[in-house]
Short mmCIF file of C-alpha atoms in Angstrom, two decimals:
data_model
loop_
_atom_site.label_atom_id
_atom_site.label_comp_id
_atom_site.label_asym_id
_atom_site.label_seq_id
_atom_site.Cartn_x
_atom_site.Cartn_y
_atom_site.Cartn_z
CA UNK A 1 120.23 102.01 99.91
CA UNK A 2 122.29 99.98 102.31
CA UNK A 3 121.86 98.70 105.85
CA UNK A 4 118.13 98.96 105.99
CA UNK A 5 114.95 96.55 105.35
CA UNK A 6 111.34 97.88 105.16
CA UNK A 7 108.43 96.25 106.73
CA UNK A 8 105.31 96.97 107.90
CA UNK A 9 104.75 99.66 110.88
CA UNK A 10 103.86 98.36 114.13
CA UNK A 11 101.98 99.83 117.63
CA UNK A 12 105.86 99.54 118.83
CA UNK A 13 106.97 101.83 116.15
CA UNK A 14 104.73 104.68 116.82
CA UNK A 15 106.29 106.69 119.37
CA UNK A 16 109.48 107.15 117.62
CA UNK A 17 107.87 107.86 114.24
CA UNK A 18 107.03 111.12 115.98
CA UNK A 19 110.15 111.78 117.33
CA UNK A 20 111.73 111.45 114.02
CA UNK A 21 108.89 113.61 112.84
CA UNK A 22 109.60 115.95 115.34
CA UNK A 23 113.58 116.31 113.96
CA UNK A 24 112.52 116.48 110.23
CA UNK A 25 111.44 119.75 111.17
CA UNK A 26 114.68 121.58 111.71
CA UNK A 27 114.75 121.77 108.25
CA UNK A 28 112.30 123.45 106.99
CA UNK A 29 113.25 126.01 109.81
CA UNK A 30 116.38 126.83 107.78
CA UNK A 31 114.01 127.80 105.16
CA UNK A 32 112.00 130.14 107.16
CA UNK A 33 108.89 128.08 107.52
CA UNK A 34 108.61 127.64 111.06
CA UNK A 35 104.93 127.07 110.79
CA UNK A 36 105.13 123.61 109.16
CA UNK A 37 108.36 123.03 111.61
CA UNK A 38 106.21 123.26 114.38
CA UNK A 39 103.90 121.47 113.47
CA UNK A 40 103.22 118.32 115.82
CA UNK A 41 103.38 114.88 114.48
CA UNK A 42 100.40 112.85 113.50
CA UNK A 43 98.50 111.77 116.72
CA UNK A 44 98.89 108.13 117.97
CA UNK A 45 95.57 107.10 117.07
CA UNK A 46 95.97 108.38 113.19
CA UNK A 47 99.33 106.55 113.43
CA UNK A 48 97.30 103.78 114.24
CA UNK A 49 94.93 103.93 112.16
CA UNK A 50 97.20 103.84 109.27
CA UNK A 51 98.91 100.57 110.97
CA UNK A 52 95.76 99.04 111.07
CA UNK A 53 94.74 99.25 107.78
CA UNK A 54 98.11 98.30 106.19
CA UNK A 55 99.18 101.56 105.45
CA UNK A 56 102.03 102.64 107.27
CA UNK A 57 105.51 100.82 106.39
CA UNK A 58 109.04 101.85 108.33
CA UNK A 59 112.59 101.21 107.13
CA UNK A 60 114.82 99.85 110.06
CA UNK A 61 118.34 98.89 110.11
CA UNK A 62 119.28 95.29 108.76
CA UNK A 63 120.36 92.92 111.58
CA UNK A 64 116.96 93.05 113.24
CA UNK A 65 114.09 90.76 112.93
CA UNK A 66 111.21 91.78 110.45
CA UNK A 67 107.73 92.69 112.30
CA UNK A 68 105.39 90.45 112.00
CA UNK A 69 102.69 92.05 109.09
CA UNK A 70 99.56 91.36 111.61
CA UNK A 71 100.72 94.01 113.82
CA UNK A 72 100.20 96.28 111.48
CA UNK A 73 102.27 111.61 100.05
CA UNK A 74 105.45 114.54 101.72
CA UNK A 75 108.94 115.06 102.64
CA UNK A 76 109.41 115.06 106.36
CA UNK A 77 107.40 117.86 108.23
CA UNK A 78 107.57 118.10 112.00
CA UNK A 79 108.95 120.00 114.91
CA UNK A 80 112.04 120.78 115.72
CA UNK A 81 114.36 117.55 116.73
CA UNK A 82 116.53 119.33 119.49
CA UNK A 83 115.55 117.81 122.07
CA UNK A 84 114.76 114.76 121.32
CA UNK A 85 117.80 112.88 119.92
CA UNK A 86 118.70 110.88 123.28
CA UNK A 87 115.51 109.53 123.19
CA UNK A 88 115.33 108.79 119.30
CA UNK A 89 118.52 106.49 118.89
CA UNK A 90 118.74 106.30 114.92
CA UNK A 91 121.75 103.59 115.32
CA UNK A 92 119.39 100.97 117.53
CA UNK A 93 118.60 97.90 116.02
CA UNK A 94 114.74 97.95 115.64
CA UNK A 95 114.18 101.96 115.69
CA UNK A 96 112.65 103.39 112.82
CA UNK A 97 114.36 105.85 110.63
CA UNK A 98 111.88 106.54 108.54
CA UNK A 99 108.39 106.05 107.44
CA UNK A 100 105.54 106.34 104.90
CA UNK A 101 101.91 106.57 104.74
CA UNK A 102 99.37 105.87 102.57
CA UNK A 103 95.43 105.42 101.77
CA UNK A 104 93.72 104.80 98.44
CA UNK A 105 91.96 108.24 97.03
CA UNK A 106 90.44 108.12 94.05
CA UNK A 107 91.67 104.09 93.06
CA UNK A 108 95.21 105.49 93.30
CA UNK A 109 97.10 105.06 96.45
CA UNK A 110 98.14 108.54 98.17
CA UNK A 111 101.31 108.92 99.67
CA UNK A 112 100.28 110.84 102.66
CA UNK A 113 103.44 111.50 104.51
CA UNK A 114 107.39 110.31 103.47
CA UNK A 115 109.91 111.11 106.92
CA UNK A 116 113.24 110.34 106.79
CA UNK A 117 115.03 111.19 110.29
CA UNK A 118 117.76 113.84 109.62
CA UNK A 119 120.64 111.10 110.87
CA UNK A 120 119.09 109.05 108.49
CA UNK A 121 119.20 111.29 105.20
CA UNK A 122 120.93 110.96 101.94
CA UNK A 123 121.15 107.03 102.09
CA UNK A 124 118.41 106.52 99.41
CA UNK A 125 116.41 105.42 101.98
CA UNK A 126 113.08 107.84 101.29
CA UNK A 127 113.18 106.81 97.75
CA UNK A 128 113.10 103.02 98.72
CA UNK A 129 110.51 103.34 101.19
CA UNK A 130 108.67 105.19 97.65
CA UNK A 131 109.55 102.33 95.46
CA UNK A 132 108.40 99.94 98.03
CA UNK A 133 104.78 101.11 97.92
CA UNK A 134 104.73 102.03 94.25
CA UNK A 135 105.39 97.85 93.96
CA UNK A 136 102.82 96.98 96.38
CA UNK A 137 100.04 99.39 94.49
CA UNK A 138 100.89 98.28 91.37
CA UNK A 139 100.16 94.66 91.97
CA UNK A 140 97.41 95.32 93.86
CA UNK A 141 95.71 96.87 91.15
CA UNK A 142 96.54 101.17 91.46
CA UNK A 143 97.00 102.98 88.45
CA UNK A 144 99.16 105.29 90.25
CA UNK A 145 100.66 107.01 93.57
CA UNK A 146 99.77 110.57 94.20
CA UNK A 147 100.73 113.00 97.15
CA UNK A 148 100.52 116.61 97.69
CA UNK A 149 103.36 118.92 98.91
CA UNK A 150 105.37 121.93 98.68
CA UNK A 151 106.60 122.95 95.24
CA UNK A 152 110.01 124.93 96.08
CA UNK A 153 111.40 122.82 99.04
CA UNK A 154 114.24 120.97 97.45
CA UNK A 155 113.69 118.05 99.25
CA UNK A 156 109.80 117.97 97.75
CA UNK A 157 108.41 118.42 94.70
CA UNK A 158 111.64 118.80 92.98
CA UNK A 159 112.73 115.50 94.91
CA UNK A 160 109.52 113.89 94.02
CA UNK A 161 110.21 114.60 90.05
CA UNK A 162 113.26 112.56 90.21
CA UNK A 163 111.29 109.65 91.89
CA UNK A 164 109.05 109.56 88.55
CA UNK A 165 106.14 111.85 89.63
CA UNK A 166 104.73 114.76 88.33
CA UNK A 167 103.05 117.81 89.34
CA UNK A 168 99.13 118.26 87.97
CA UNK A 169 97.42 120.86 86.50
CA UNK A 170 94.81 122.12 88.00
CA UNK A 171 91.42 120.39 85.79
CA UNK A 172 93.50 117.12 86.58
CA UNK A 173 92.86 116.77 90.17
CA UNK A 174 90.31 114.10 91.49
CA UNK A 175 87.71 114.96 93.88
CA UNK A 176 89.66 113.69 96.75
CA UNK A 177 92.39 115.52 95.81
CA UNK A 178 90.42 118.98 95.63
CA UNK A 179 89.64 117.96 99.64
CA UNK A 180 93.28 117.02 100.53
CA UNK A 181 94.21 120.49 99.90
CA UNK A 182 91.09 122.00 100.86
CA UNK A 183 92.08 120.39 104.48
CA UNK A 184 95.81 121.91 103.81
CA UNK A 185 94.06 125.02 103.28
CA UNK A 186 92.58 125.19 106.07
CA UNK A 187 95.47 124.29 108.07
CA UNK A 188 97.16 127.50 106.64
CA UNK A 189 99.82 125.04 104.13
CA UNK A 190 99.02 127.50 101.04
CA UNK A 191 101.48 130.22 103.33
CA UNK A 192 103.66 128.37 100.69
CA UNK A 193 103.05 126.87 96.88
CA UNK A 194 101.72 123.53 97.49
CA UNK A 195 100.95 121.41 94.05
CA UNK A 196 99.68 117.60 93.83
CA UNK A 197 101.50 114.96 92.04
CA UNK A 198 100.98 111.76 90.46
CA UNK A 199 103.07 108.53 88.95
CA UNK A 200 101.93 106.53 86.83
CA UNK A 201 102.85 102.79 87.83
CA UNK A 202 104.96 100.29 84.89
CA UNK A 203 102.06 97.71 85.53
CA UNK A 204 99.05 99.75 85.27
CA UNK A 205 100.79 101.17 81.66
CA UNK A 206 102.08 97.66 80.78
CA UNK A 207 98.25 96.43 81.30
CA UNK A 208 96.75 99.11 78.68
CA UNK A 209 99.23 98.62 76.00
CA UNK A 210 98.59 95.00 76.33
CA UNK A 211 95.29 95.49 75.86
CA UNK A 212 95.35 96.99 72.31
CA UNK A 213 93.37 99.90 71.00
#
């Protein structure tokens, strides 16, 4: 990944994570699944909930300063980006291209969203914004990342194998887990295979070997 630093999501920010959210969408509409690519974005105040409890980061372009910190698991789903490119300008110094979210469940930290705005794509930039939390959970103590999401979109589970995770069985999922997809469910998700996924972090397995039997 070149030309981009990651730091943590600000009120600022918000805005234009849903416009970027909003153009992620066009792709699942090549794939026939218009119902997740109109979808809206997260609301503002989950957006900001997520800022405020240090769970929200955004890669920006280099050149820019870094936000200050006290301000503060899927492929990109959203609507479809059409009409929204003048006012999301990817090449701005400052403007997010893309985002993650996350919240402990279960000890491990959940990846609750991964967006990567379509001018944005194929720059290694979704798998840094990945590595970048996967760092911060290990040394804050998380055994693991997990995340739930669609099991045939290229860009998802197959994606997310490459980036070290793994899909579950079901008897392995954790109670928060079973309500995650309960909730996706519910918001009529299961129209196509959805599977959870977890990755174990190096320090959490460096920790128990050390340890001894």
């Amino acid at each position: 990944m070149t030309g981009v630093h990651i730091r943590a999501g600000a009120e600022r920010d918000l805005r234009r994570l849903q416009l970027a959210e909003r153009a992620a969408g066009s792709l699942f509409r090549e794939l026939g699944m218009d119902r997740v690519a109109d979808d809206a974005p997260p609301p503002l105040p989950v957006l900001r909930r997520y800022v405020h409890r240090g769970g929200l980061w955004v890669a920006v372009r280099d050149g820019s300063e870094d936000g200050d910190g006290s301000e503060d698991g899927d492929g990109g789903s959203g609507g479809d980006g059409g009409g929204h490119r003048s006012e999301y300008d990817g090449d701005a110094e400052e403007t997010p291209v893309a985002y993650v979210m996350t919240e402990p469940v279960d000890g491990a930290l959940h990846i609750e969203q991964v967006t990567v705005h379509p001018a944005s794509a194929r720059r290694g930039i979704g798998r840094a914004l990945i590595e970048h939390v996967a760092r911060r959970a290990a040394a804050a103590g998380h055994p693991a990342l997990t995340l739930c999401t669609f099991a045939e979109v290229p860009w998802n589970a197959p994606y997310y194998e490459r980036c070290g995770f793994r899909v579950l069985a079901e008897d392995e999922l954790t109670p928060g887990l079973r309500r995650i997809r309960a909730e996706e469910t519910h918001a009529g998700l299961d129209r196509w295979p959805r599977v959870c996924m977890r990755r174990e972090l190096a320090a959490s397995r460096g920790e128990s070997e050390s340890a001894g039997p």
